[in-house]
Short mmCIF file of C-alpha atoms in Angstrom, two decimals:
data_model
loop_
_atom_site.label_atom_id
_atom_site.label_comp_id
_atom_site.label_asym_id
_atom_site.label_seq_id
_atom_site.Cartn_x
_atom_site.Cartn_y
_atom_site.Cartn_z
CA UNK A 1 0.00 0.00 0.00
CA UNK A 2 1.77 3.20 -1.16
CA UNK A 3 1.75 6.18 1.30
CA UNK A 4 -0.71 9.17 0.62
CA UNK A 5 0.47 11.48 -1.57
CA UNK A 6 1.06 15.20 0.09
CA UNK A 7 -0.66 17.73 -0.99
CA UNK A 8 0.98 20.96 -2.11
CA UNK A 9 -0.17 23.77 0.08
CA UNK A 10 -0.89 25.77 -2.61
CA UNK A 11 -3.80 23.02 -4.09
CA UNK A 12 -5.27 24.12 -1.37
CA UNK A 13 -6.25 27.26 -2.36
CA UNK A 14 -7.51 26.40 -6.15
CA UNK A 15 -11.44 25.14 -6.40
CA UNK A 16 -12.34 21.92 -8.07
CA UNK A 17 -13.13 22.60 -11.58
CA UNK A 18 -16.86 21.60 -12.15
CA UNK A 19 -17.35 18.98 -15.18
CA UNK A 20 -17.56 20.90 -18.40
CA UNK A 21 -20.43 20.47 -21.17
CA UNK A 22 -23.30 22.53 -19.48
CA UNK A 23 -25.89 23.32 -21.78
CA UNK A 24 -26.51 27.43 -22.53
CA UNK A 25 -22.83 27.94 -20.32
CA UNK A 26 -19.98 28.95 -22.20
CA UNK A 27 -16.81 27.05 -21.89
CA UNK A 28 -14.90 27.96 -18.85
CA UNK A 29 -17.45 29.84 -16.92
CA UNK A 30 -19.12 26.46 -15.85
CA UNK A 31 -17.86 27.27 -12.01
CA UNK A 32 -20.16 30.09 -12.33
CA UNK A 33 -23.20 28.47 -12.39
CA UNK A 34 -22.30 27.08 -8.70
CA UNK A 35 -21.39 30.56 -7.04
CA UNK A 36 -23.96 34.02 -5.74
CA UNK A 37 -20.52 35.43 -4.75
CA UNK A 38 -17.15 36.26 -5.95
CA UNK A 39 -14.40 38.57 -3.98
CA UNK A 40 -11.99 40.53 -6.52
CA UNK A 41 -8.56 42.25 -5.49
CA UNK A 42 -6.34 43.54 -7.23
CA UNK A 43 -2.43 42.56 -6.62
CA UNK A 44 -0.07 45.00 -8.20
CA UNK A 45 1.32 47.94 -6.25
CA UNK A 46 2.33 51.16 -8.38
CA UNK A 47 5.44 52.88 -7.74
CA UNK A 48 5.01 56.68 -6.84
CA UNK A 49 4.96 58.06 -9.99
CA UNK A 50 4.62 55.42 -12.47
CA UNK A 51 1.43 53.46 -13.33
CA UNK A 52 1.73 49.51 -13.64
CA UNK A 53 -0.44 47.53 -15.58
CA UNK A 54 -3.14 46.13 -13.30
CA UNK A 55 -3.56 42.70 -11.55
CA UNK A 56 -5.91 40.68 -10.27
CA UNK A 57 -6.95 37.29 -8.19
CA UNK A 58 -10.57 36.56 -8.38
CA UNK A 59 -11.54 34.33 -5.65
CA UNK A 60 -14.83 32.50 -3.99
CA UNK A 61 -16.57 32.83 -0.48
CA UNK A 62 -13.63 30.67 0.76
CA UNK A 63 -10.75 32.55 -0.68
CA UNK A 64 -10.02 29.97 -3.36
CA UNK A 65 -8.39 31.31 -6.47
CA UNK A 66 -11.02 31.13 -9.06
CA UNK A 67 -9.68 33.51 -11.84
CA UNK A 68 -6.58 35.53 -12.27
CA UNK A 69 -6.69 38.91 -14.40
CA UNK A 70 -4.09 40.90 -15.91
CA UNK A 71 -4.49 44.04 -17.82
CA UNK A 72 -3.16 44.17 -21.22
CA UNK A 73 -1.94 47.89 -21.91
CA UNK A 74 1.17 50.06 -23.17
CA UNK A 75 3.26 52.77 -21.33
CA UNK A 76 2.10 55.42 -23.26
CA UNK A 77 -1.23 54.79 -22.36
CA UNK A 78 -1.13 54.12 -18.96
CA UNK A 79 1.10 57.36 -18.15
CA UNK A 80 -0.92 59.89 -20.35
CA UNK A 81 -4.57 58.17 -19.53
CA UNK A 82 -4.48 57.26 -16.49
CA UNK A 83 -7.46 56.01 -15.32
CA UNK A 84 -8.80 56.73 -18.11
CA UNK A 85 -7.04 54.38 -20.37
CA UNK A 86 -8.91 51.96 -23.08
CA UNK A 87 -7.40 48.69 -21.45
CA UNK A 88 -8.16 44.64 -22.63
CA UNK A 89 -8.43 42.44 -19.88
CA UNK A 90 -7.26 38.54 -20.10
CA UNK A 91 -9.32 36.57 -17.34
CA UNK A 92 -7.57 33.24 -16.84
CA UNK A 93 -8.40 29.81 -15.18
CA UNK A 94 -5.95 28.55 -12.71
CA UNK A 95 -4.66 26.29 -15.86
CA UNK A 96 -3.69 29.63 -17.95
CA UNK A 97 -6.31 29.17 -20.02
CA UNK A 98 -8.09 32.42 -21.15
CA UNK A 99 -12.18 32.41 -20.20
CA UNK A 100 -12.84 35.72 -20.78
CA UNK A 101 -11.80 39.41 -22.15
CA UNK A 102 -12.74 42.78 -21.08
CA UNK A 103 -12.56 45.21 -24.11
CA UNK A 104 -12.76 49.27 -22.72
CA UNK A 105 -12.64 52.00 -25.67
CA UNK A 106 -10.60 55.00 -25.05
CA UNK A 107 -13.89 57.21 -23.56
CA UNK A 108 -14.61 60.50 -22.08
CA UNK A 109 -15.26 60.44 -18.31
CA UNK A 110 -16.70 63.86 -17.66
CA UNK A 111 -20.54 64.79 -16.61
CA UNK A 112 -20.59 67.53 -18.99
CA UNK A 113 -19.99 65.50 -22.31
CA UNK A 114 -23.09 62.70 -22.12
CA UNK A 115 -22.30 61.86 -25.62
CA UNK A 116 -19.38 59.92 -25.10
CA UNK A 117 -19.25 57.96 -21.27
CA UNK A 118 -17.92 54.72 -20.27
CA UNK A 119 -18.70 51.42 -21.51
CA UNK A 120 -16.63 48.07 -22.00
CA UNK A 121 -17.31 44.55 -24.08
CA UNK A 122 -17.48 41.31 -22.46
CA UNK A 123 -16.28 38.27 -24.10
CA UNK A 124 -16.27 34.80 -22.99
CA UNK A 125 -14.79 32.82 -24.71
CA UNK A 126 -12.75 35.04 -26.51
CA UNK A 127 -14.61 36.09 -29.51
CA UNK A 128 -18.07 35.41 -28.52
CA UNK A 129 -19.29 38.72 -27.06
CA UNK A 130 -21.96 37.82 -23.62
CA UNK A 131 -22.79 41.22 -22.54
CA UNK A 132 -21.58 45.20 -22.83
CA UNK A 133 -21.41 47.63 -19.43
CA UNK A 134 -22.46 50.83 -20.58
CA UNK A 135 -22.72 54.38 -18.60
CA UNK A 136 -26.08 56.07 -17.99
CA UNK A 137 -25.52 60.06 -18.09
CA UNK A 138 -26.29 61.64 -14.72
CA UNK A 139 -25.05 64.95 -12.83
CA UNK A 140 -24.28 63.69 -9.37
CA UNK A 141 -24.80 59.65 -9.35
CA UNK A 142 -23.04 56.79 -11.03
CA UNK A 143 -25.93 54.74 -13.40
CA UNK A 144 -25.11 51.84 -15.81
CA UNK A 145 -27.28 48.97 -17.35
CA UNK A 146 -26.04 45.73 -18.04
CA UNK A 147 -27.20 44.34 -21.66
CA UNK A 148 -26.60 40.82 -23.60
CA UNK A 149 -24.83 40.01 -26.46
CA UNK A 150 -27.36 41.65 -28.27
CA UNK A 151 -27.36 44.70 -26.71
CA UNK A 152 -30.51 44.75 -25.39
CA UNK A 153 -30.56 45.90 -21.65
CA UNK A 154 -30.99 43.29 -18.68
CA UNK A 155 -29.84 44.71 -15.65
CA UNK A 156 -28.69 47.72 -13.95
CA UNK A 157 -26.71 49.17 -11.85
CA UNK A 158 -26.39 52.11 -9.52
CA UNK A 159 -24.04 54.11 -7.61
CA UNK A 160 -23.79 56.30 -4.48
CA UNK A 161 -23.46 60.35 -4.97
CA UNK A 162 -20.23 60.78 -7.28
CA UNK A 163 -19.60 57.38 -6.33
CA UNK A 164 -18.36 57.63 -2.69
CA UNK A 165 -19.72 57.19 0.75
CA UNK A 166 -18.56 57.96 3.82
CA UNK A 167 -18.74 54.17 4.83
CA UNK A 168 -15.76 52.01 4.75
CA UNK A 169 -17.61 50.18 2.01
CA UNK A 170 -19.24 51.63 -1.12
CA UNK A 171 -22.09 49.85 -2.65
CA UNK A 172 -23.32 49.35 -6.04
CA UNK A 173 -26.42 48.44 -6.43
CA UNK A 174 -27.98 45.42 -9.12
CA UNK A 175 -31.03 46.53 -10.05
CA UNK A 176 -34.20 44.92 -11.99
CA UNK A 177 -34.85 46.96 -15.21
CA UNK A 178 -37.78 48.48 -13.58
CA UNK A 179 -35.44 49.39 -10.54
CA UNK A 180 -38.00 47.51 -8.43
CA UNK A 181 -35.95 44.67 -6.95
CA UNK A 182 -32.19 44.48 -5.78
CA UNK A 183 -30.90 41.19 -6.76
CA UNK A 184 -27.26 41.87 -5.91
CA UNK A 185 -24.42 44.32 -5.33
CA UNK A 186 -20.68 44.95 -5.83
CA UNK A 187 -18.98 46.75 -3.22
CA UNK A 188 -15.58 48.37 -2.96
CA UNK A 189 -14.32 47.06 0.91
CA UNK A 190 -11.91 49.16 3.30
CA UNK A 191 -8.33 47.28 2.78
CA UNK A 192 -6.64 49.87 5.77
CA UNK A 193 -5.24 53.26 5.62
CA UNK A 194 -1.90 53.06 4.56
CA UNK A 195 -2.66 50.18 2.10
CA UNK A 196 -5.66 52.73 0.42
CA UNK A 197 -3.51 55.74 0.76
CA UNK A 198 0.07 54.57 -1.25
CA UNK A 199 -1.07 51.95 -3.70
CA UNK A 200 -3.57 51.44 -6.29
CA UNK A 201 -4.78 47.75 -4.38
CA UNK A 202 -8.61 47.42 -4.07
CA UNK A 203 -10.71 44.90 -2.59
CA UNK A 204 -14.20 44.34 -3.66
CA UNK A 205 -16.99 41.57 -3.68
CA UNK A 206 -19.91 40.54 -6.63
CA UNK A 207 -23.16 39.29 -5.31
CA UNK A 208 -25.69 37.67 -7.70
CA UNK A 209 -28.78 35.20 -7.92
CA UNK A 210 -27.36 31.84 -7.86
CA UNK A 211 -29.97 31.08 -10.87
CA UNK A 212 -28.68 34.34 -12.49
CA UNK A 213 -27.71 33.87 -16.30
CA UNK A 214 -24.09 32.90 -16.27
CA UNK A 215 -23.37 35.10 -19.41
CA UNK A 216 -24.31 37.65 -17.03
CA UNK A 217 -22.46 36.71 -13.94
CA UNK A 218 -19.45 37.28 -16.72
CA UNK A 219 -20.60 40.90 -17.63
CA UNK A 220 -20.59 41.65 -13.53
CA UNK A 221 -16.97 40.35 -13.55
CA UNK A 222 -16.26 43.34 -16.12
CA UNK A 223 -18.28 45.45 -14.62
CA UNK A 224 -16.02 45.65 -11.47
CA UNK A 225 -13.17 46.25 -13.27
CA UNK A 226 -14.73 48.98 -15.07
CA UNK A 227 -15.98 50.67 -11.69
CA UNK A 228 -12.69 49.78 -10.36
CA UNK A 229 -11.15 52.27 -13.11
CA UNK A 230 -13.61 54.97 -12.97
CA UNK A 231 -14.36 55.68 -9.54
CA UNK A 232 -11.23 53.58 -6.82
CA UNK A 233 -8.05 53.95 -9.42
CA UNK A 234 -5.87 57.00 -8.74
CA UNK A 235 -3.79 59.09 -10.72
CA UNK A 236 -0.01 58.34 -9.55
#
């Protein structure tokens, strides 16, 4: 009888991948369909005075890696934009393999041009668009709705005043179309003073329906990252 194998300590922290082939879910998003929340941080640090192409570990309730992110940019853009960069985002599996891509458009992020605001693509797989985020114009309070591959709005999603709060945490809200009924939130979370004062890192968590459409649960991936940029990313 051989000995039990040990168990590298970093297995530990990766979640069982769910068997593959369910019907309607893309490939690679079938872990998806088994979570109602999803905690997001990101993992680079900036130096003062240059801006680093983001990172992130996606993770479930337990603080198993689910998905890793990196942002996909150049130097020119990131010094010059900002914040305000266009930026593609490569979501990964803990195998390397690429489940979905975040497209944002170089945009205007000013209340005074309502013409041209925010909005990003959501792929998944690669090529086979699920969903766009797209800004609502509005003086004093972050708005977005969340539409399908077809463009045709599902969801939305709303902010606090300018997009702060004097909490620790900041809510967004997920909103029925007819604003009646919160199904979810994402919310920015306090990481500690010195970490929120010298780097860029940010900490926030995605809650959904469990039954909620998994092309969707994709789209509220992006949508973080686009809130992320807009409202929590300063300008080193």
């Amino acid at each position: 009888m051989q000995p039990p194998q040990r168990r590298d300590t970093a297995d530990m922290n990766m979640y069982a991948v769910p068997s593959p082939g369910i019907p309607g879910c893309p490939p690679g998003l079938e872990y998806l369909t088994t979570v109602r929340l999803m905690l997001y941080a990101s993992i680079h640090t900036a130096l003062v005075g240059f801006e680093s192409n983001n990172k992130y570990e996606v993770r479930n309730a337990m603080g198993q890696n689910v998905f890793y992110a990196v942002e996909e940019n150049d130097c020119l853009s990131r010094q010059c934009c900002g914040p305000l960069r266009p930026f593609n985002i490569h979501v990964l599996d803990n195998f390397g393999q690429e489940i979905i891509s975040v497209t944002r458009p170089l945009k205007c992020m000013s209340c005074f041009f309502p013409c041209c605001l925010q909005e990003l693509e959501v792929q998944a797989p690669p090529g086979n668009t699920v969903g766009y985020v797209i800004q609502q114009w509005h003086p004093l309070s972050p708005k977005f709705i969340v539409a399908n591959e077809h463009n045709e709005p599902v969801l939305k999603i709303h902010g606090p005043f300018c997009g702060w709060s004097c909490l620790p945490d900041v809510d967004f809200e997920i909103l029925t179309m007819d604003e009646v009924s919160k199904i979810g939130k994402i919310s920015k979370q306090w990481t500690g003073l010195l970490r929120e004062a010298f780097t860029d890192a940010d900490n926030f968590g995605i809650q959904f329906p469990m039954d909620l459409d998994v092309r969707m649960k994709a789209v509220m991936i992006g949508a973080c990252f686009l809130i992320d940029f807009m409202f929590f990313e300063t300008t080193n």
